[in-house]
Tab-separated table of C-alpha atoms in Angstrom:
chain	number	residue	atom	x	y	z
D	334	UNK	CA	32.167	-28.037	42.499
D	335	UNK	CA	30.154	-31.054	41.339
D	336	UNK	CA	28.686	-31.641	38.293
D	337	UNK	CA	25.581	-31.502	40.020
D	338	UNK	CA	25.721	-29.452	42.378
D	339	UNK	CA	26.720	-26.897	39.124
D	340	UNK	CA	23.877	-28.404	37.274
D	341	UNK	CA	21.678	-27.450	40.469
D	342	UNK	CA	22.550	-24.063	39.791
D	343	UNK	CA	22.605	-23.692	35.971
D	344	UNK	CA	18.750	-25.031	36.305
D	345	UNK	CA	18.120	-22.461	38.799
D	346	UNK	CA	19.978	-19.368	37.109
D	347	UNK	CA	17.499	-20.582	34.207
D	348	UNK	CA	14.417	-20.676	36.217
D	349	UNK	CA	15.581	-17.296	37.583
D	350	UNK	CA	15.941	-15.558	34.261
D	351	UNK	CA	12.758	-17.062	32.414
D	352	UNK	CA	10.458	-16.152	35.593
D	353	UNK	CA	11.782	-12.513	35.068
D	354	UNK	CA	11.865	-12.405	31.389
D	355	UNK	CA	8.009	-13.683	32.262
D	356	UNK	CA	6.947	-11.802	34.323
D	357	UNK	CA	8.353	-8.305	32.395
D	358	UNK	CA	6.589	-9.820	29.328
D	359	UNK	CA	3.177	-10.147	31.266
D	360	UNK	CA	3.330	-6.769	32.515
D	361	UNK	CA	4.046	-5.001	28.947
D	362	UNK	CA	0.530	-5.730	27.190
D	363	UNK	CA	-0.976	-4.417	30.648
D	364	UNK	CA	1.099	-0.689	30.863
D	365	UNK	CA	0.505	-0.609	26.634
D	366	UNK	CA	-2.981	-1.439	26.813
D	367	UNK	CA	-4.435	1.389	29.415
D	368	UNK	CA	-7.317	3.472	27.981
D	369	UNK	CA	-5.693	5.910	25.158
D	370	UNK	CA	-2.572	4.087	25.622
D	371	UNK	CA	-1.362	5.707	22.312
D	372	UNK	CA	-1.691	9.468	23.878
D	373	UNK	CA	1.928	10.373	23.318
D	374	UNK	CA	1.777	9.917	19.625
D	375	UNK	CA	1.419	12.343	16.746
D	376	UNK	CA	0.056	11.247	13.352
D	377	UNK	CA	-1.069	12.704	10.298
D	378	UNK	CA	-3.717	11.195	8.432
D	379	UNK	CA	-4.667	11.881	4.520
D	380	UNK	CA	-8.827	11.245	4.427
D	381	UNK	CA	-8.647	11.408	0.995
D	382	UNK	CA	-11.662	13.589	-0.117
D	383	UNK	CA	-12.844	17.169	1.044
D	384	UNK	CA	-14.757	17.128	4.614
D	385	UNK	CA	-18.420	15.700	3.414
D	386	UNK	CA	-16.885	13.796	0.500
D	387	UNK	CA	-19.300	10.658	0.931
D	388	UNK	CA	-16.099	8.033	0.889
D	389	UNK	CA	-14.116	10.218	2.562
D	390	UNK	CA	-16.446	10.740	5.441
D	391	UNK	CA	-16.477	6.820	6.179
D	392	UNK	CA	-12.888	6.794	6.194
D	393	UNK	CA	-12.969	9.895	8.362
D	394	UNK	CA	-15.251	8.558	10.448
D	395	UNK	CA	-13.231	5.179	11.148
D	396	UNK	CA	-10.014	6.990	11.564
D	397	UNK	CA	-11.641	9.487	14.316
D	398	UNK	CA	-12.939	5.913	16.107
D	399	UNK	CA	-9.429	4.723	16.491
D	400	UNK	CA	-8.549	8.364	17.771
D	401	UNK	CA	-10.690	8.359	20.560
D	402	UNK	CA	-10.358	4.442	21.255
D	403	UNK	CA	-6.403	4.449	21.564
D	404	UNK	CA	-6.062	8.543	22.532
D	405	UNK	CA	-3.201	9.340	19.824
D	406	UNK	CA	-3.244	12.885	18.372
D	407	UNK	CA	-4.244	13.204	15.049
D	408	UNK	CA	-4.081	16.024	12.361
D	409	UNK	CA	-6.580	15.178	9.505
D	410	UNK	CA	-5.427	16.089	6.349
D	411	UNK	CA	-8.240	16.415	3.670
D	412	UNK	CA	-7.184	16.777	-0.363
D	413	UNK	CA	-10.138	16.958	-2.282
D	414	UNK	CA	-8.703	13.698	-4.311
D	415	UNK	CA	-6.300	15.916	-6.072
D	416	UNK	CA	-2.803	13.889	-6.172
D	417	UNK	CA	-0.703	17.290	-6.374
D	418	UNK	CA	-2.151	18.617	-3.528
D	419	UNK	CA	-1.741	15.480	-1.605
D	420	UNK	CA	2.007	15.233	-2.389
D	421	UNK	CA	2.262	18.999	-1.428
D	422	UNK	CA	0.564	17.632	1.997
D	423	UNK	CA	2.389	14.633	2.217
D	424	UNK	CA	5.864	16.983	2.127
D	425	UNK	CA	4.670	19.324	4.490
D	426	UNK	CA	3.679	16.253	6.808
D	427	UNK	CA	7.113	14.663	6.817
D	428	UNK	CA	8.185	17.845	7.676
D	429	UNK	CA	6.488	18.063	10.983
D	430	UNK	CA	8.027	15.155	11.837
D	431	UNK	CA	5.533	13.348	13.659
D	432	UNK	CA	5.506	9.812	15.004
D	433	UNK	CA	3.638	8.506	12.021
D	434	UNK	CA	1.834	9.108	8.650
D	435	UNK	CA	-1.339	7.727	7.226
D	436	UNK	CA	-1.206	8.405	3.503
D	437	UNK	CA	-3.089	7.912	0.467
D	438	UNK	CA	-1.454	6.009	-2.413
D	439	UNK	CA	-3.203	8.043	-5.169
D	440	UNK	CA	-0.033	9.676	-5.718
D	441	UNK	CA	1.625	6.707	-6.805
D	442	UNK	CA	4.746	4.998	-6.044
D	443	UNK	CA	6.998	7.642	-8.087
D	444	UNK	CA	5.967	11.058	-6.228
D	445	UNK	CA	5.709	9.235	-3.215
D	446	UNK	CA	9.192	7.307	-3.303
D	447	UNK	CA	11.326	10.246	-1.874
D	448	UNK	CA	9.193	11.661	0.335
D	449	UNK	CA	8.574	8.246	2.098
D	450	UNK	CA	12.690	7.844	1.785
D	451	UNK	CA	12.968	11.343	3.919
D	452	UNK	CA	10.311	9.616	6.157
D	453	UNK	CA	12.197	6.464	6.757
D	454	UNK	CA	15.368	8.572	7.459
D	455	UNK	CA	13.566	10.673	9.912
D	456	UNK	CA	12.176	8.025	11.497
D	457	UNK	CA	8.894	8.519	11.187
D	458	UNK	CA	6.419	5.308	10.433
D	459	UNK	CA	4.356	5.172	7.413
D	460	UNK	CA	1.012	3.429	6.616
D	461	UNK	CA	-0.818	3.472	3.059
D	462	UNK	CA	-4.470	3.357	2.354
D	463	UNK	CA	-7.022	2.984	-0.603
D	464	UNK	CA	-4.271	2.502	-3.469
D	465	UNK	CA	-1.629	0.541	-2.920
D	466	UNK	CA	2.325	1.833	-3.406
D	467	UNK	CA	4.436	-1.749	-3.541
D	468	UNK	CA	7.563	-0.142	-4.637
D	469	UNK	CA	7.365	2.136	-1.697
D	470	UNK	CA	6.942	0.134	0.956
D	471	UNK	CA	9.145	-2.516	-0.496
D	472	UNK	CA	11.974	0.004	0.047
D	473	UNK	CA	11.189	1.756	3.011
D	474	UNK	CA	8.042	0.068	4.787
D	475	UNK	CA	4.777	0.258	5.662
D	476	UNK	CA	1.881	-1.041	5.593
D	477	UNK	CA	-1.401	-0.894	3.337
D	478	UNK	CA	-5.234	-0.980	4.213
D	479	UNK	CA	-7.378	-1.326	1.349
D	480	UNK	CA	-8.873	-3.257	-1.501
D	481	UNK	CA	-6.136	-4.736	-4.040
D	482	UNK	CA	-7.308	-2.102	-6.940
D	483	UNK	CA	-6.355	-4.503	-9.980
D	484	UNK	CA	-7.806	-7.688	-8.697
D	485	UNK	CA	-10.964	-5.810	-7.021
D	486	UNK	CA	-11.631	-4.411	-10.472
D	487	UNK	CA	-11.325	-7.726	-12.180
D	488	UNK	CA	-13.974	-9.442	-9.812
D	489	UNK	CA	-16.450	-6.219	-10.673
D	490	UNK	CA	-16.097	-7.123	-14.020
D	491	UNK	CA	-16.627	-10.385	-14.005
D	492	UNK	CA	-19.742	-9.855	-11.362
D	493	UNK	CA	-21.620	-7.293	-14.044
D	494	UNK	CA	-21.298	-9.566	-16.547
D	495	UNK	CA	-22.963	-12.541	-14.304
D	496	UNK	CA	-25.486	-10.076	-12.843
D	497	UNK	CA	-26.192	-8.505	-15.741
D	498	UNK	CA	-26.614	-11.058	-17.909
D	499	UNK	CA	-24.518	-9.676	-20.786
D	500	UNK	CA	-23.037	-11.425	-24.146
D	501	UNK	CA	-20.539	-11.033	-25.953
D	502	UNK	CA	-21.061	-8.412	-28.150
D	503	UNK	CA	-22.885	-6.547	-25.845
D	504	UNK	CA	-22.074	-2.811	-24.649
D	505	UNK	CA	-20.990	-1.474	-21.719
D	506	UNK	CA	-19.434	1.921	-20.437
D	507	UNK	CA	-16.739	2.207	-17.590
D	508	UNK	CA	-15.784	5.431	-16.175
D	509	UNK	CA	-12.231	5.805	-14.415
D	510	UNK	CA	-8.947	7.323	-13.869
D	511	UNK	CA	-7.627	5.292	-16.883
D	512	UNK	CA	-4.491	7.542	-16.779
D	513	UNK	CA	-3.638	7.341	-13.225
D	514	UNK	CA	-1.262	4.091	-13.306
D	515	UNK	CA	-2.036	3.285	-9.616
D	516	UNK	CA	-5.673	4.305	-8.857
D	517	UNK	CA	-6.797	3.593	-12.179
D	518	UNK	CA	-5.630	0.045	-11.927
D	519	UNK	CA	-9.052	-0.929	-10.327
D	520	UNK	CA	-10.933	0.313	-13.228
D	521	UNK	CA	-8.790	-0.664	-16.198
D	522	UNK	CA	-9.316	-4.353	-14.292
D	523	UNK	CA	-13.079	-4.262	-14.630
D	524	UNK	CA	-12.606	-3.237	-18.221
D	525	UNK	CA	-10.006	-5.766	-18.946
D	526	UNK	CA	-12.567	-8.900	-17.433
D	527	UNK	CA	-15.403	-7.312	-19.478
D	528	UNK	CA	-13.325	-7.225	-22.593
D	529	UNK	CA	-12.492	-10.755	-22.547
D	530	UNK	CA	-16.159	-11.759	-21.836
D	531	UNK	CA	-16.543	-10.139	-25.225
D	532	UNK	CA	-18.557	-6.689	-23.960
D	533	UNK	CA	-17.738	-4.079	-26.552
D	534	UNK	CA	-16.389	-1.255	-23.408
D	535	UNK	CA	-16.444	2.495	-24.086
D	536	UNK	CA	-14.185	3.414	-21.528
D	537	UNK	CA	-14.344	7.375	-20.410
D	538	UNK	CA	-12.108	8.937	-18.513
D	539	UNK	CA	-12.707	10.507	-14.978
D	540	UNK	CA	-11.658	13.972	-13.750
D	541	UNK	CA	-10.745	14.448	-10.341
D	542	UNK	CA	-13.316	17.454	-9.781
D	543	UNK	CA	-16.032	14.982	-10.592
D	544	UNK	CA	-15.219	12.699	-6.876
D	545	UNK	CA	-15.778	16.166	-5.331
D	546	UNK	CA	-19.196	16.925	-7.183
D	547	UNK	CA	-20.578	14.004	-9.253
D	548	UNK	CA	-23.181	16.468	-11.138
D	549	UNK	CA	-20.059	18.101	-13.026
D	550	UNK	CA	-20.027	14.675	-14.715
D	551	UNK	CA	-23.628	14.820	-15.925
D	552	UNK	CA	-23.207	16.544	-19.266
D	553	UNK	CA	-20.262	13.944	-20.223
D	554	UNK	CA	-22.272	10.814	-19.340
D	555	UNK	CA	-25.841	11.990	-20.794
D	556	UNK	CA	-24.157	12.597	-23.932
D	557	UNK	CA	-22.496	9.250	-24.127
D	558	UNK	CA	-25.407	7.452	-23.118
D	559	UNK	CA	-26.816	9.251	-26.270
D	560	UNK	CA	-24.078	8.341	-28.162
D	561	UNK	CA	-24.396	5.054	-27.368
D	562	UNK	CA	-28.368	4.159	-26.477
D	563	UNK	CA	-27.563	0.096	-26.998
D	564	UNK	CA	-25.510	0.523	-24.096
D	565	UNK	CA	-26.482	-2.623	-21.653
D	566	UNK	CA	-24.302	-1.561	-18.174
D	567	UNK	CA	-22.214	1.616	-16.915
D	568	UNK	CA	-19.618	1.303	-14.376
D	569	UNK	CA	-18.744	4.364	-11.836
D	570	UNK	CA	-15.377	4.469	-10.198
D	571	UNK	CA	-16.204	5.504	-6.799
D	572	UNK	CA	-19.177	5.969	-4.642
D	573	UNK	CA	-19.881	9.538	-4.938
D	574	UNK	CA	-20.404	8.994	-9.121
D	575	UNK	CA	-22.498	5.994	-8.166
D	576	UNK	CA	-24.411	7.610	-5.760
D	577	UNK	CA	-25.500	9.801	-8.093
D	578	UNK	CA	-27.213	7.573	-10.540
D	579	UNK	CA	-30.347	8.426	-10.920
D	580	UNK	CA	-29.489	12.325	-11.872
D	581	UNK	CA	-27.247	10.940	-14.411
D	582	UNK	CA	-29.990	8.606	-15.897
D	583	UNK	CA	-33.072	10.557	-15.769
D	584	UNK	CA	-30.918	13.364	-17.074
D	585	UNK	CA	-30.970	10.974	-20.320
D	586	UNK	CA	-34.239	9.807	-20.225
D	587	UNK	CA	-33.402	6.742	-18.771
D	588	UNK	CA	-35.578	4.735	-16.127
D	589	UNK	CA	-34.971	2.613	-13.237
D	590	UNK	CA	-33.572	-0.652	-14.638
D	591	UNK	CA	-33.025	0.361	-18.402
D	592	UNK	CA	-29.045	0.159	-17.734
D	593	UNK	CA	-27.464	-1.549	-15.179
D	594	UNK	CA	-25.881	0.465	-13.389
D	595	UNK	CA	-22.511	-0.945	-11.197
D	596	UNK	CA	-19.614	0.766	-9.313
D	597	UNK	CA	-17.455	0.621	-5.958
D	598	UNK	CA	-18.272	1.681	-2.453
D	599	UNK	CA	-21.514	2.214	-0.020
D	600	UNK	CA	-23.122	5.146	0.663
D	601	UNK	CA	-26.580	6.752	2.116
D	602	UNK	CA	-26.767	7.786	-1.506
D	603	UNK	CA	-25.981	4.259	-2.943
D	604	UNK	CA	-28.547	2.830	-0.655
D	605	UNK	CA	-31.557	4.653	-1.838
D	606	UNK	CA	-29.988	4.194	-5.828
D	607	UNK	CA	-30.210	0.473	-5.047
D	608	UNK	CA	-34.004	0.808	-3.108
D	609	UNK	CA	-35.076	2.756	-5.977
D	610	UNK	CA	-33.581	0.221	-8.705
D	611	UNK	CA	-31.138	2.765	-10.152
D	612	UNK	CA	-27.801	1.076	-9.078
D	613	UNK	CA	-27.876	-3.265	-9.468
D	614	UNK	CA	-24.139	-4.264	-8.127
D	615	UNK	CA	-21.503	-2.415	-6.018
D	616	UNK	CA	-18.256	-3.633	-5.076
D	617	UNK	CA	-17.594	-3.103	-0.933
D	618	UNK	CA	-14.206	-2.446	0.187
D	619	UNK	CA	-14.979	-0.878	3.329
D	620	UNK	CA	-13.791	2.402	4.194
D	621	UNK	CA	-14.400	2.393	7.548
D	622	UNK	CA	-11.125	0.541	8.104
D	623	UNK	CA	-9.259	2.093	5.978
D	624	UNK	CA	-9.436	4.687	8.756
D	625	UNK	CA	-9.397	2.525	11.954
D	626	UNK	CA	-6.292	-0.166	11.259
D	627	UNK	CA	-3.570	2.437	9.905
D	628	UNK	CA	-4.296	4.252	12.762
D	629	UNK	CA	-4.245	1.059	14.879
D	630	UNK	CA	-1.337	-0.355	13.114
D	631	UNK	CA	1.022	3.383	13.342
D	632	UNK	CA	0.288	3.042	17.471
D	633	UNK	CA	1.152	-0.263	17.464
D	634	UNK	CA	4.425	0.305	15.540
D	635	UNK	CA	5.569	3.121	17.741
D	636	UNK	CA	4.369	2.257	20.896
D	637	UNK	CA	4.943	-1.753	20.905
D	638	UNK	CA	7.459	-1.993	18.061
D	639	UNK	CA	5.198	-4.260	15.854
D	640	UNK	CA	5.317	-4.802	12.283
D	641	UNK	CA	2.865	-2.734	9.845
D	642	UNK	CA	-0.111	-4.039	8.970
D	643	UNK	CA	-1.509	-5.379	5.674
D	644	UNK	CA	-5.146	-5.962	5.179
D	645	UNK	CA	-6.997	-6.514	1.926
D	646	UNK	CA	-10.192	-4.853	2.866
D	647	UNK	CA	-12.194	-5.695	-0.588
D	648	UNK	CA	-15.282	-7.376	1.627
D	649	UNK	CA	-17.410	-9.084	-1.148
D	650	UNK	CA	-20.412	-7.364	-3.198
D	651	UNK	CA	-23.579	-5.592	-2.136
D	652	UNK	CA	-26.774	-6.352	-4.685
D	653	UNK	CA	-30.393	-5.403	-4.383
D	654	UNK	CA	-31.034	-8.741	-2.927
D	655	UNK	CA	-28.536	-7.985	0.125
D	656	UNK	CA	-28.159	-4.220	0.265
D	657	UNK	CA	-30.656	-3.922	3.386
D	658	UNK	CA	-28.232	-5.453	5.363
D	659	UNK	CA	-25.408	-2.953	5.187
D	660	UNK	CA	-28.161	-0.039	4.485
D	661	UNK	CA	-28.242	1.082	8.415
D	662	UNK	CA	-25.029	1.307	9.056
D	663	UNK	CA	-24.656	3.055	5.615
D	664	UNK	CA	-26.483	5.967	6.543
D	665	UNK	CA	-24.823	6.477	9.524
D	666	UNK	CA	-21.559	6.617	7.334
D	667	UNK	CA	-20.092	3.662	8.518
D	668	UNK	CA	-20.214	1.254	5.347
């Protein structure tokens, strides 16, 4: 056989194969992407808070979206933000073994570590939202969806003292989950960029019943307001505290504007704080995604064989001069 007569065919044994490869390739995003083309999988995924919770019910609300947008079936898997319970969930959910687990990190990377190791084993893909676990998915994958706690809390900081106009010298309060090493990473960031602007911070520290019902942390906050009346600004560590602003200041005698009040999150609640000039700054980190893309990103993972996703969701700060523009969508416990 000639050289190019073999040539001849080489060229058109190559034509052959790419126009097949092609045409097999253009045909996959068309059978994946049919209405609820993610029917066939299972997932479990951790909201977070109790049903009503008002963070939780954004990230509820985004996750049950992506349910009826891509037609997977989901079990919902609410914890009241208590970490034991949601490692007691979390085990029970690897058992099932379904196709894929959306999990809060609040747990940690240490209680979640084996659990996410019997997950890998079994197959079953993992996502991570809200608090980040790097050792986890270092070692067995996954993705995270969610604000970057450390740095988001750093940027709060650093925002109340602009907004604020504080000195150094000045005093501020910051309530968190100081002892949690991985959630509490946010706050202890807004404390650490208000300690080196030179704010005198009286940190106090958080208890889990209190993201459930904010009133149980009235008595602890009137008192240190007391404690402390040359306070200039109090941070809240989530948006049900902050939410609940004006019951914590006008249960110390406090008026709209006296403190400036700063925290995380949106809310219906949050809105009318900042239309009624109780709450001046929060940090937005969007919930709503938190549970749409790990929902997105398990279907994707099982059905197409993509990689996880990772998406810093910390969108910027809402003031009273720009609140009105998230405020709609806030009540309707989207933002």
């Amino acid at each position: 056989m000639s050289i190019a007569i073999r040539t001849t065919l080489l060229r058109s044994t190559v034509v052959a194969a790419a126009t097949a490869l092609a045409a097999a390739i253009s045909t996959l995003p068309a059978q994946a992407l049919d209405a609820q083309w993610c029917k066939d999988v299972h997932i479990r995924f951790f909201v977070g808070g109790a049903e009503g919770d008002a963070f939780g019910t954004i990230v509820y609300n985004g996750a049950k979206q992506a349910a009826a947008d891509l037609g997977p079936k989901v079990d919902y898997i609410f914890s009241g933000w208590d970490i034991e319970k949601m490692v007691q969930q979390l085990r029970e959910a690897v058992a099932v073994k379904p196709n894929g687990i959306a999990m809060m990190g609040h747990p940690g990377d240490a209680s979640i570590m084996p659990l996410a190791e019997q997950a890998h084993k079994d197959g079953i893909k993992m996502m991570y939202q809200n608090v980040p676990v790097p050792t986890v998915t270092a070692a067995f994958g996954g993705g995270y969806v969610g604000a970057q706690q450390e740095p988001q809390g750093r940027a709060l900081g650093a925002e109340a003292f602009k907004l604020a106009k504080l000195k150094s010298g000045d005093k501020a309060i910051m309530i968190g989950p100081f002892d949690n090493e991985s959630r509490g990473a946010r706050e202890r960031g807004t404390v650490a960029a208000l300690k080196e602007a030179g704010v005198d911070v009286v940190q106090i520290n958080s208890a889990t019943e209190w993201a459930a019902d904010p009133n149980l942390a009235i008595p602890v906050i009137t008192a240190a307001l007391l404690n402390n009346p040359d306070v200039k600004a109090v941070g809240y560590p989530g948006g049900q505290m902050l939410g609940n602003v004006p019951t914590y200041m006008q249960a110390a005698g406090r008026k709209p504007g006296d403190i400036f009040n700063f925290g995380f999150d949106t809310s219906p609640q949050i809105v009318e704080g900042f239309k009624g000039g109780w709450v001046q700054l929060t940090a937005d980190q969007q919930p709503f995604l938190q549970g749409y893309l790990p929902i997105l990103s398990l279907c994707q993972q099982v059905v197409l064989g993509l990689a996880p996703m990772n998406v810093d969701t910390g969108a910027g700060f809402v003031t009273p001069e720009n609140y009105e523009i998230v405020a709609e969508l806030a009540k309707q416990a989207l933002r």
